[in-house]
PDB file of C-alpha atoms in Angstrom:
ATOM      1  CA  UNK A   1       4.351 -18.473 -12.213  1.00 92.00           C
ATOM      2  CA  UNK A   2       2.387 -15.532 -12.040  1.00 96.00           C
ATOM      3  CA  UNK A   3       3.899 -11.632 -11.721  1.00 98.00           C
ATOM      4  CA  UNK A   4       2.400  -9.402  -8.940  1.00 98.00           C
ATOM      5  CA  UNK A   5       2.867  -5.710  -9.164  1.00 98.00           C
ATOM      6  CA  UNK A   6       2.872  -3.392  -5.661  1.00 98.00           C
ATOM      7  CA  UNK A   7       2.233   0.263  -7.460  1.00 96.00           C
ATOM      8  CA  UNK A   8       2.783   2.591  -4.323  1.00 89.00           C
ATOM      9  CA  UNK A   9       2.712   6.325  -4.646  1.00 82.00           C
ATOM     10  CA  UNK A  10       6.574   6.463  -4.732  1.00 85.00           C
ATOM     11  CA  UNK A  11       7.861   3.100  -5.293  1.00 92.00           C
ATOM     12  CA  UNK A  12       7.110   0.082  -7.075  1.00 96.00           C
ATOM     13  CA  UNK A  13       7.385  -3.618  -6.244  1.00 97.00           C
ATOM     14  CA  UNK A  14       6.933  -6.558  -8.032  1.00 98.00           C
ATOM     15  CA  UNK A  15       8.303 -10.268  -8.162  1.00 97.00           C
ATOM     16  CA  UNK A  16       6.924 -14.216  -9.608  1.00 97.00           C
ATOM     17  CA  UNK A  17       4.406 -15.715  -7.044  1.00 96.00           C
ATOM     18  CA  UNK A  18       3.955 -19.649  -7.331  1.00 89.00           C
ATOM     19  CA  UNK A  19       1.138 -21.636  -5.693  1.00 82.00           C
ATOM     20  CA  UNK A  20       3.040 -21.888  -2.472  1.00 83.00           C
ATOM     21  CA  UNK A  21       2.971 -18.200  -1.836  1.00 86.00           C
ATOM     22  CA  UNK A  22       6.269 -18.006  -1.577  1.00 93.00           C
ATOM     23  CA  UNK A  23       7.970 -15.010  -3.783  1.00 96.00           C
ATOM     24  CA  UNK A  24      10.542 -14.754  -6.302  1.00 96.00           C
ATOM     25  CA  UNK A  25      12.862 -12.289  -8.280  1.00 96.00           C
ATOM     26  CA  UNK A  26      11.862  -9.719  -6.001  1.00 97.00           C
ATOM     27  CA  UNK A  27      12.422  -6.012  -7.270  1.00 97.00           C
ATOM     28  CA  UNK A  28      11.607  -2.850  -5.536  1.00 97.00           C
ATOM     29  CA  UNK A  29      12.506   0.405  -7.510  1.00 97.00           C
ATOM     30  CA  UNK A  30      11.720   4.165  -6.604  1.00 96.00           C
ATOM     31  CA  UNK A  31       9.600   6.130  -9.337  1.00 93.00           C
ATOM     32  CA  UNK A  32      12.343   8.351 -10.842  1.00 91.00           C
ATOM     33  CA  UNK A  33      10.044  11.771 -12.788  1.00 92.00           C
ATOM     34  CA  UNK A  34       6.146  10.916 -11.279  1.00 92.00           C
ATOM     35  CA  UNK A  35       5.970  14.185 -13.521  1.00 93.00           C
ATOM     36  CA  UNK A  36       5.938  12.514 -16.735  1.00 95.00           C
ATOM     37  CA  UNK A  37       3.334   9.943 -17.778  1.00 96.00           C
ATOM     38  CA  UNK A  38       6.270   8.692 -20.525  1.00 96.00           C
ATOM     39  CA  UNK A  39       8.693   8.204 -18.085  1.00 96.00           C
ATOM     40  CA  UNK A  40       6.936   6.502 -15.216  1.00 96.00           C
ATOM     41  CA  UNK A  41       4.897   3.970 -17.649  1.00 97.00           C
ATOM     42  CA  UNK A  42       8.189   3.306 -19.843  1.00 97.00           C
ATOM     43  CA  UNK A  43      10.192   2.426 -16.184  1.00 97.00           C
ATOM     44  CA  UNK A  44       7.076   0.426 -15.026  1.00 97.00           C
ATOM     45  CA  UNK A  45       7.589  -1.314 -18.379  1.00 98.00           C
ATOM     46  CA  UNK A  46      11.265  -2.150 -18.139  1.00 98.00           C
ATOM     47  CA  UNK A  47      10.443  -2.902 -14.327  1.00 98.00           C
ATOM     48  CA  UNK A  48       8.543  -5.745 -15.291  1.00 98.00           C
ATOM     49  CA  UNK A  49       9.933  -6.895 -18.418  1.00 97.00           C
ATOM     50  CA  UNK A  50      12.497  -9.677 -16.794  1.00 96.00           C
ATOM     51  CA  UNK A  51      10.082 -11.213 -14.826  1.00 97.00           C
ATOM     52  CA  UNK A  52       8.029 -12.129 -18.071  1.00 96.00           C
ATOM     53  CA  UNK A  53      10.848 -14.276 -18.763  1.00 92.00           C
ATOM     54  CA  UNK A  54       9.337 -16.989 -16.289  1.00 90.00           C
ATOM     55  CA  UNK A  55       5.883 -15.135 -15.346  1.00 80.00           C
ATOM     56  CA  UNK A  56       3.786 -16.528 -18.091  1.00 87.00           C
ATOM     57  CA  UNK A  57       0.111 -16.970 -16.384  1.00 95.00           C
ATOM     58  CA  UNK A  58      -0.602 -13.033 -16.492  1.00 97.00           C
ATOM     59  CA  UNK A  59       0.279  -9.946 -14.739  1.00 98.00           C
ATOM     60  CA  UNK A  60      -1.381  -8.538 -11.822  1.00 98.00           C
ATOM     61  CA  UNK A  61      -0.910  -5.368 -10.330  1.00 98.00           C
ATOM     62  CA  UNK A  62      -2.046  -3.450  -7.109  1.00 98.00           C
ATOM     63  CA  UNK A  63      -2.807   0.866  -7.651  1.00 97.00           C
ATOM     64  CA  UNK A  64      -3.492   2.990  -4.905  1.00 95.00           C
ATOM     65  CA  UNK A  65      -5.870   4.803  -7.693  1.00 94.00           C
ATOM     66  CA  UNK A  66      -9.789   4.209  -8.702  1.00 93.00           C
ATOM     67  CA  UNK A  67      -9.853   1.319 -11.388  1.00 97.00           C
ATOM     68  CA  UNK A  68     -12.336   0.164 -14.019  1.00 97.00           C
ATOM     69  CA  UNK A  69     -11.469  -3.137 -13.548  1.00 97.00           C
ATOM     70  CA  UNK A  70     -12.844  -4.531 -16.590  1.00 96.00           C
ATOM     71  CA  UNK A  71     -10.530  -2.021 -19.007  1.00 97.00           C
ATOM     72  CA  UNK A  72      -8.211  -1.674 -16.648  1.00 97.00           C
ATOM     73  CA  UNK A  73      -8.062   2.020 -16.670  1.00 98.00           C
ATOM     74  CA  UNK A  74      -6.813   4.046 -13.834  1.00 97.00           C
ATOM     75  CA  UNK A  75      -7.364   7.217 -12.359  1.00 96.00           C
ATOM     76  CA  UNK A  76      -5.342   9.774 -10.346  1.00 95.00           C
ATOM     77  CA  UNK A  77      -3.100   7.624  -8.985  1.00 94.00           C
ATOM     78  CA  UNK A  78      -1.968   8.618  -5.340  1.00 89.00           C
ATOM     79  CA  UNK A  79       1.297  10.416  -5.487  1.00 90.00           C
ATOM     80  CA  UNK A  80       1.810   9.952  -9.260  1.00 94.00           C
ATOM     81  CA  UNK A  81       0.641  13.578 -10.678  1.00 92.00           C
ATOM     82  CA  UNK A  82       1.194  12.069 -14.258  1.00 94.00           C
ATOM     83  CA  UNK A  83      -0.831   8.875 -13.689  1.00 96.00           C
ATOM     84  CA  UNK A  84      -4.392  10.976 -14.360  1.00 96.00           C
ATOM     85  CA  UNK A  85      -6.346   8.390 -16.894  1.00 97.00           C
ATOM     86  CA  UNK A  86      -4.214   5.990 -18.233  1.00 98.00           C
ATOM     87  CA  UNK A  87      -5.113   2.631 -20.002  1.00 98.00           C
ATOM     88  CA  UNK A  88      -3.110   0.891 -18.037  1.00 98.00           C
ATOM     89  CA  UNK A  89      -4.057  -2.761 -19.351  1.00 98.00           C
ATOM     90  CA  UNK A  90      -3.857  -1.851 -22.640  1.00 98.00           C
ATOM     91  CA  UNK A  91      -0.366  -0.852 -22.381  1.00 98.00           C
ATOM     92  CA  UNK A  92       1.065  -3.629 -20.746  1.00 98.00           C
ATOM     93  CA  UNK A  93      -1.071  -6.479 -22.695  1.00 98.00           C
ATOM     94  CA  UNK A  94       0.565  -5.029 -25.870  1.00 98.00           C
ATOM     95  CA  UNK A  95       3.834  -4.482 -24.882  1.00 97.00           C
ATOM     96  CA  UNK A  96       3.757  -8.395 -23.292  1.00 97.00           C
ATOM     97  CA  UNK A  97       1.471 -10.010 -24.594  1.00 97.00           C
ATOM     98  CA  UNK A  98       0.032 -11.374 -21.477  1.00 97.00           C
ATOM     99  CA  UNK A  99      -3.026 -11.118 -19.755  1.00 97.00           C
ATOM    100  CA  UNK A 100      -2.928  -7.938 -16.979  1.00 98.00           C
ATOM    101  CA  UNK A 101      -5.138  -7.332 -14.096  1.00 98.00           C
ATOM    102  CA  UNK A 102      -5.138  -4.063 -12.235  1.00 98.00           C
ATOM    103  CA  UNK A 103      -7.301  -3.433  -9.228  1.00 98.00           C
ATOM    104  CA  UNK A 104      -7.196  -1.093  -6.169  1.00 97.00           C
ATOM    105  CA  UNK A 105      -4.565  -1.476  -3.973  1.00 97.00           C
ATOM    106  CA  UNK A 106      -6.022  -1.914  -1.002  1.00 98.00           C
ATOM    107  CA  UNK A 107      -8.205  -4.701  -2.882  1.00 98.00           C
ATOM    108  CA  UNK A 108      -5.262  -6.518  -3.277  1.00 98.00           C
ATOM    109  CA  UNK A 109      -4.175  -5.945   0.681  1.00 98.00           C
ATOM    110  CA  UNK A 110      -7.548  -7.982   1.380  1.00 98.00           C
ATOM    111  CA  UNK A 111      -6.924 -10.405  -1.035  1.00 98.00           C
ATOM    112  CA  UNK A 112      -3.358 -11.592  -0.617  1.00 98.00           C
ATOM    113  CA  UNK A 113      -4.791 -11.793   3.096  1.00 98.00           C
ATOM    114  CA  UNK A 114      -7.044 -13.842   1.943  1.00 98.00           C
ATOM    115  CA  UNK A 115      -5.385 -16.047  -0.353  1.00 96.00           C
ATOM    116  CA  UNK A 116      -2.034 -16.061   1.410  1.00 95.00           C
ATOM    117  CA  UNK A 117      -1.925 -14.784   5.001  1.00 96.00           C
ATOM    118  CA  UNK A 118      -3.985 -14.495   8.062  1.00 96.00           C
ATOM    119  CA  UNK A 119      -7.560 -14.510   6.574  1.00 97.00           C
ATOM    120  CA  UNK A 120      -6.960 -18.021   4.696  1.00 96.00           C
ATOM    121  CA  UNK A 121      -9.567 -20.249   5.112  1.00 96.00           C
ATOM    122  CA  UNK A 122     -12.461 -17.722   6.501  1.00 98.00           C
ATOM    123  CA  UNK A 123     -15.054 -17.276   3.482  1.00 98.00           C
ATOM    124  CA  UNK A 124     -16.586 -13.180   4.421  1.00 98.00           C
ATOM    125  CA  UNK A 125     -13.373 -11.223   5.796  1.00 98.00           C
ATOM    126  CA  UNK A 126     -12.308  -7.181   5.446  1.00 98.00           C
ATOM    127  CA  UNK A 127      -8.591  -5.900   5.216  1.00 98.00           C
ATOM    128  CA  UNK A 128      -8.200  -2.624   6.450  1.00 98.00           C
ATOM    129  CA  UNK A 129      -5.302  -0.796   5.574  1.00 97.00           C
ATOM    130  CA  UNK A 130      -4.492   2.170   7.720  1.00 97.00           C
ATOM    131  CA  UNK A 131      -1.428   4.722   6.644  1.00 95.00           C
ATOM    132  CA  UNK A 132      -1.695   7.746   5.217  1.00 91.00           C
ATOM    133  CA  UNK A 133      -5.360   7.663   4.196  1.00 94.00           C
ATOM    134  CA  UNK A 134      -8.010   4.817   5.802  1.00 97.00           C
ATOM    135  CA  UNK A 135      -9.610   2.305   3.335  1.00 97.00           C
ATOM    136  CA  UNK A 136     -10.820  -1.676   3.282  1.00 98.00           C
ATOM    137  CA  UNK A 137     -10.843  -4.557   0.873  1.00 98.00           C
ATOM    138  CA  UNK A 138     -13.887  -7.089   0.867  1.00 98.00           C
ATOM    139  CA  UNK A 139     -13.874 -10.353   0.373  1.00 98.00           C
ATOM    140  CA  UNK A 140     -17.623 -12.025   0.463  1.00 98.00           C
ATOM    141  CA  UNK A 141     -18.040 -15.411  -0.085  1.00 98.00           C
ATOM    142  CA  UNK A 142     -14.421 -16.310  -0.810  1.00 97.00           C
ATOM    143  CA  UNK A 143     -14.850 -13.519  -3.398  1.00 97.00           C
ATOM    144  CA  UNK A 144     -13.393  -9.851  -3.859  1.00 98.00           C
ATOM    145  CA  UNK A 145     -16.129  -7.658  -3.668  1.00 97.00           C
ATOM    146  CA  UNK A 146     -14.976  -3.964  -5.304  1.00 96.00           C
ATOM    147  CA  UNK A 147     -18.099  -2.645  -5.881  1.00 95.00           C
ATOM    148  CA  UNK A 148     -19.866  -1.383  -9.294  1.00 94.00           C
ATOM    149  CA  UNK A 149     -17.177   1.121 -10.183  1.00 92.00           C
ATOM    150  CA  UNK A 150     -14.107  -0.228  -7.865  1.00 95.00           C
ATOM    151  CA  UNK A 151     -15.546   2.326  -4.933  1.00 94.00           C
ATOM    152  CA  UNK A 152     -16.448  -0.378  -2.377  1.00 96.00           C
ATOM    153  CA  UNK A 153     -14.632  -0.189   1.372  1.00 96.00           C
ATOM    154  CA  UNK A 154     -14.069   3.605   1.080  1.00 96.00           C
ATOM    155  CA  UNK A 155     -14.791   3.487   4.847  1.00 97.00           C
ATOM    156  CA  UNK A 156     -12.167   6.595   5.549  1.00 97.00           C
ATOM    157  CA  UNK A 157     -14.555   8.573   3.592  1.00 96.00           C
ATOM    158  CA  UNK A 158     -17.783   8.315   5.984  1.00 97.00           C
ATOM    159  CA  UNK A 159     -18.343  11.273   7.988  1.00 97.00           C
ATOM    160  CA  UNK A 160     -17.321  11.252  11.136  1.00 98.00           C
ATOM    161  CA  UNK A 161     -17.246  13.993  14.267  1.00 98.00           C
ATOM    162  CA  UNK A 162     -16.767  17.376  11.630  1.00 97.00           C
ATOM    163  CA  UNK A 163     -15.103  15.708   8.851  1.00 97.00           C
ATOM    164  CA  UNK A 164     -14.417  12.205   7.892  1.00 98.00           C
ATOM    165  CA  UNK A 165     -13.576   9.403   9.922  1.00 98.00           C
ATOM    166  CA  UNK A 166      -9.774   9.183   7.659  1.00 97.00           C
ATOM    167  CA  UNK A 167      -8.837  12.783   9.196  1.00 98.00           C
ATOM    168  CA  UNK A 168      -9.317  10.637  12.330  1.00 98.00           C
ATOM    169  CA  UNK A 169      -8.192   7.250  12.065  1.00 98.00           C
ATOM    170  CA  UNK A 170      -4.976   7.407  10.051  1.00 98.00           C
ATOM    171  CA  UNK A 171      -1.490   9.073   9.802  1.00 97.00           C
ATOM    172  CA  UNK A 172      -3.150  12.558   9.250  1.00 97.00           C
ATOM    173  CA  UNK A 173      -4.422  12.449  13.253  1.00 98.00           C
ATOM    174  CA  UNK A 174      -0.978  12.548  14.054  1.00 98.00           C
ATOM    175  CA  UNK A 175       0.016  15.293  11.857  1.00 97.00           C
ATOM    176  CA  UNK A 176      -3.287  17.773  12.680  1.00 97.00           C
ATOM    177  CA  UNK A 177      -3.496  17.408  16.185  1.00 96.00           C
ATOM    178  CA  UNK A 178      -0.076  16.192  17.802  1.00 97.00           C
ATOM    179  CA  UNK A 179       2.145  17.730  15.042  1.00 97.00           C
ATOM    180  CA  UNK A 180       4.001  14.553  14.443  1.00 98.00           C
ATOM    181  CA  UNK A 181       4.206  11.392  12.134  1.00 97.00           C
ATOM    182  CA  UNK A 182       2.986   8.029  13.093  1.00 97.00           C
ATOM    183  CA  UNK A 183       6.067   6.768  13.406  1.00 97.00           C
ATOM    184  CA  UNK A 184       7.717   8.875  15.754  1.00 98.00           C
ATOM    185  CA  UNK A 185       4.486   9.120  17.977  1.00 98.00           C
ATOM    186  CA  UNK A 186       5.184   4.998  17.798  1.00 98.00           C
ATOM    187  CA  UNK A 187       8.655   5.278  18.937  1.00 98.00           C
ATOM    188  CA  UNK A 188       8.160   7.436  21.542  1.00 98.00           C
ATOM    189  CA  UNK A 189       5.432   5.261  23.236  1.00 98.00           C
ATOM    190  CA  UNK A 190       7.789   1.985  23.077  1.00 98.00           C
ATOM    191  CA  UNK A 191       9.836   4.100  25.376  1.00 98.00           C
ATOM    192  CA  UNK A 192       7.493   5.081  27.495  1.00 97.00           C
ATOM    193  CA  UNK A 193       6.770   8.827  26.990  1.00 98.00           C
ATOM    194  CA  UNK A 194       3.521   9.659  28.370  1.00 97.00           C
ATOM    195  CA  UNK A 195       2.068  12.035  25.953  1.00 97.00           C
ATOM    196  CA  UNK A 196       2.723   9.282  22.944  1.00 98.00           C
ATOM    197  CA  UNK A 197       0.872   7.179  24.815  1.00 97.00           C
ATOM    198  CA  UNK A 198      -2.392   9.142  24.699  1.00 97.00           C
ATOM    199  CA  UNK A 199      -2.033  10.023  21.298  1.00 98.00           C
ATOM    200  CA  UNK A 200      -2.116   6.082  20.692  1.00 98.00           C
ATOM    201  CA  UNK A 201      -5.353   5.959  23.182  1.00 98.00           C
ATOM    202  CA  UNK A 202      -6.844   8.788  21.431  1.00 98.00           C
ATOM    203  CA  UNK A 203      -6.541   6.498  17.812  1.00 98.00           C
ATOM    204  CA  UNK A 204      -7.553   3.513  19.171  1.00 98.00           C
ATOM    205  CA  UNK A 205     -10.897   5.223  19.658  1.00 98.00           C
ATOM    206  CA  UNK A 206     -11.020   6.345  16.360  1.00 98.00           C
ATOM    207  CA  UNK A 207      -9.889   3.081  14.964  1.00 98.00           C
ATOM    208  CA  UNK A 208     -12.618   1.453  17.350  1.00 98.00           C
ATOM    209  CA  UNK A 209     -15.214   3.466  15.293  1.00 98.00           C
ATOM    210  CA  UNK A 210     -13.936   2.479  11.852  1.00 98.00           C
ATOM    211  CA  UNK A 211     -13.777  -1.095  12.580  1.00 98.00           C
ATOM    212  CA  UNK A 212     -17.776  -1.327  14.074  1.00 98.00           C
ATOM    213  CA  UNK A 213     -18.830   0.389  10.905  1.00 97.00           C
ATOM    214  CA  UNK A 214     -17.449  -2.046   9.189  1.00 98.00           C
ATOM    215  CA  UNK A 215     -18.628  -4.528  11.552  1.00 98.00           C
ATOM    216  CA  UNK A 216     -22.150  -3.105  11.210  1.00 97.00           C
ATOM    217  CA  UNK A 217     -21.505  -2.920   7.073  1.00 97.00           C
ATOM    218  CA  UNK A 218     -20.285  -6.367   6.221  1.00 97.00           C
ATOM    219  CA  UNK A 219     -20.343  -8.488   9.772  1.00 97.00           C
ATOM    220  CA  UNK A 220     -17.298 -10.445   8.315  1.00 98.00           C
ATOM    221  CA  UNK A 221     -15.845 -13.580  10.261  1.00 98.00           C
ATOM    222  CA  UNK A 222     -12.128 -11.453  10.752  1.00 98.00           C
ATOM    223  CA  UNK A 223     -10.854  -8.243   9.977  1.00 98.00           C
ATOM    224  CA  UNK A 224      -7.005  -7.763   9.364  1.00 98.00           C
ATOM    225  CA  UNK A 225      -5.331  -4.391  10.047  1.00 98.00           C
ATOM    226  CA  UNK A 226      -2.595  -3.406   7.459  1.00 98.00           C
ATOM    227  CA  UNK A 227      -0.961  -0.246   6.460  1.00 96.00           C
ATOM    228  CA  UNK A 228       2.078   1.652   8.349  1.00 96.00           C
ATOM    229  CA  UNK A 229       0.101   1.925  11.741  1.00 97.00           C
ATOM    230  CA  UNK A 230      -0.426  -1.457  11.989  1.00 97.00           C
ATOM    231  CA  UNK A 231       2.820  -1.434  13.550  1.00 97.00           C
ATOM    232  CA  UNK A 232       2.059   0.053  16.584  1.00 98.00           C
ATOM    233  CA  UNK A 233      -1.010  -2.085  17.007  1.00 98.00           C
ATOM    234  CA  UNK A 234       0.212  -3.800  20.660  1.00 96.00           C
ATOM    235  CA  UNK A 235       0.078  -0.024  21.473  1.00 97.00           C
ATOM    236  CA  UNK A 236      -3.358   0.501  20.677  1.00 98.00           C
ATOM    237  CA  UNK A 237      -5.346  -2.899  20.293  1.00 98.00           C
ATOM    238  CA  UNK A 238      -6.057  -3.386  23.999  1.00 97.00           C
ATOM    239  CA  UNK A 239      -8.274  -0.060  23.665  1.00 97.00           C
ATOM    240  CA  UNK A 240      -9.352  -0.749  20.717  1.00 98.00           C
ATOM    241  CA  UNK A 241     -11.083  -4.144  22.350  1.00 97.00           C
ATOM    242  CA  UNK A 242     -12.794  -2.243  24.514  1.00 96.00           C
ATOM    243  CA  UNK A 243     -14.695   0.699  22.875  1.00 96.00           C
ATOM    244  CA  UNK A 244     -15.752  -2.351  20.678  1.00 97.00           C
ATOM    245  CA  UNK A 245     -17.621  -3.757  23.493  1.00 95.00           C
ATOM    246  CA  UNK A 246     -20.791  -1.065  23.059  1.00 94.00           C
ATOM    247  CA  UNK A 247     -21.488  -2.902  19.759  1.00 96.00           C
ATOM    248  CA  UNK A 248     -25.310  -3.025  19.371  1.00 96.00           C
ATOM    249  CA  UNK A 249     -25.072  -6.869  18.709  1.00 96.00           C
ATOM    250  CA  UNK A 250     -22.431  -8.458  21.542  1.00 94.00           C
ATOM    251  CA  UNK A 251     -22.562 -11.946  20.135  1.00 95.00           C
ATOM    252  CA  UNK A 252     -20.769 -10.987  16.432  1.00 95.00           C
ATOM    253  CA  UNK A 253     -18.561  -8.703  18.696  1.00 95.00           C
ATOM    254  CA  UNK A 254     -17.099 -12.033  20.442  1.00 95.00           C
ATOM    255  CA  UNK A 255     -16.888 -13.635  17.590  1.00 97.00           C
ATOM    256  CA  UNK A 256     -15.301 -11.170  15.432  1.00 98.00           C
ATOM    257  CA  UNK A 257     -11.848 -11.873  15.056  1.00 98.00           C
ATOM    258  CA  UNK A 258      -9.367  -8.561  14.696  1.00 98.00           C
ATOM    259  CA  UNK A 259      -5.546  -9.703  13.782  1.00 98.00           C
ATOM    260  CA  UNK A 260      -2.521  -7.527  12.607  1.00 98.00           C
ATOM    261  CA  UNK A 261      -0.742  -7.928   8.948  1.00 98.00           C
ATOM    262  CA  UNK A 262       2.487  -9.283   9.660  1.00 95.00           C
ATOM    263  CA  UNK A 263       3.784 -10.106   5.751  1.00 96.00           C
ATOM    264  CA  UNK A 264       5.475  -6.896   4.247  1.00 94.00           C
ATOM    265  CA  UNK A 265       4.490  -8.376   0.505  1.00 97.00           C
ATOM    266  CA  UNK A 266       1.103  -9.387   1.199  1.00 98.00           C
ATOM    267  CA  UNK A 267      -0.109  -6.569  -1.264  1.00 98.00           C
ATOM    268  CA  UNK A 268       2.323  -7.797  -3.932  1.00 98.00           C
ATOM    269  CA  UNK A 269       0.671 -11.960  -3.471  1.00 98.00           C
ATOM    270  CA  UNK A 270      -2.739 -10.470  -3.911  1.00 98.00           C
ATOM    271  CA  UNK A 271      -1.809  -8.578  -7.071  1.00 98.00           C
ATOM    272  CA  UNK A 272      -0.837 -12.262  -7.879  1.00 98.00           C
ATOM    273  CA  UNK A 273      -3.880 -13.392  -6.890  1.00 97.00           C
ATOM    274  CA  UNK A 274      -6.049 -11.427  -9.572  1.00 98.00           C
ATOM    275  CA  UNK A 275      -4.824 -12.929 -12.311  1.00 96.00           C
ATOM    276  CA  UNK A 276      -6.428 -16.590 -10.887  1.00 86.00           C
ATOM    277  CA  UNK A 277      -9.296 -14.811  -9.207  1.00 74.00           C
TER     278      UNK A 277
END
């Protein structure tokens, strides 16, 4: 059995992952002072410690933070103000004496996608995780591709219109420009309000333009869409389609597949993943 470790920004999740994907002595637990460095790593610590009772293959754990993968260090950790450069690995190999993993978080989205969910059995595939911020895992070959200092897929970061395309295609387009959350604009379209509905329309667009640069990037087989607007992705997939369809090469546009993340954990089973990978 192997432990996977979901770091978010304000919670963290973890529980034993066997070889049929199926999880085990799951835990979720909310971050109780992100203000102290001593406090978060000693609950992380005590967190995981009961699941090392049966998860003896290695620990592996997804951060929504820049890692060097091979010390496992992170840095600035999203949300955690205490989590600035910490040797993550270092700490947990000698408090357990197992072998630890860390990678990006959105790394391990891609990967558990890959290795557990809808993009199992393609070989070149991108998870995009849309939420707060806009990023993408790769997987090339059957392989995670994170780039030479964990920095690959930072697609929200490419300048789009007059900023980037994240102020665009994520939860903050919502916020700037319709003075709402995600969520609520999602509601509100379900039941039919009008001016929801555009906001959706006006996403999908944005979304549209993410997706072809990765398209144009990578020209994977599939690309899955996870994160918190996933959810509303009946709302705005339809469009989506169809400001694809200007794609400078129509033939990988018909055969690029485009599906929706539909396990809640799927981050957690690629954590997993890394310790085999």
């Amino acid at each position: 059995m192997t432990i996977g470790v979901d770091l978010g920004g304000t919670n963290v999740r973890a529980g034993l992952v066997g070889n049929d994907s199926a999880i085990s002595n799951y835990r979720r637990e909310l971050f109780r002072n992100k203000a102290s460095l001593d406090e978060t790593l000693s609950q992380l610590i005590e967190f995981i410690r009961p699941l090392t009772v049966l998860g003896r293959e290695g620990i592996g754990i997804g951060v929504p933070s820049v890692v060097d993968i091979a010390r496992g260090m992170v840095y600035n950790v999203t949300n955690i103000p205490a989590w600035k450069e910490v040797p993550l690995k270092k700490i947990l190999e000698g408090e357990f004496k197992l072998p630890v993993f860390i990678n990006n978080d959105v790394n391990c989205f891609a990967l558990g996608e890959h290795r557990h969910g809808t993009l199992k059995g393609f070989r070149n595939v991108v998870g995009v995780s849309c939420g707060t911020g806009l990023g993408a895992g790769i997987i090339i070959n059957n392989n995670l591709y994170a780039g030479t200092n964990c920095g690959a897929g930072e697609i929200g970061l490419l300048s789009y219109l007059d900023r980037n395309i994240e102020y665009y295609a994520s939860g903050n387009l919502f916020r700037a420009k319709y003075n709402t959350t995600a969520e609520e604009a999602h509601n509100k379209a379900v039941a039919g309000d009008p001016a929801a509905i555009a906001s959706w329309r006006e996403f999908s667009t944005h979304i549209a333009v993410a997706l072809k640069n990765v398209a144009y990037a990578f020209d994977p087989e599939a690309i899955v869409l996870g994160g918190s607007l996933s959810k509303a992705f009946r709302l705005f997939e339809a469009p989506m389609r169809k400001v694809m369809l200007d794609f400078e090469f129509p033939e990988t546009m018909r055969k690029l597949k485009i599906f929706q993340s539909t396990n809640e954990h799927i981050t957690l089973l690629g954590a997993a993943a890394l310790v085999a990978s």
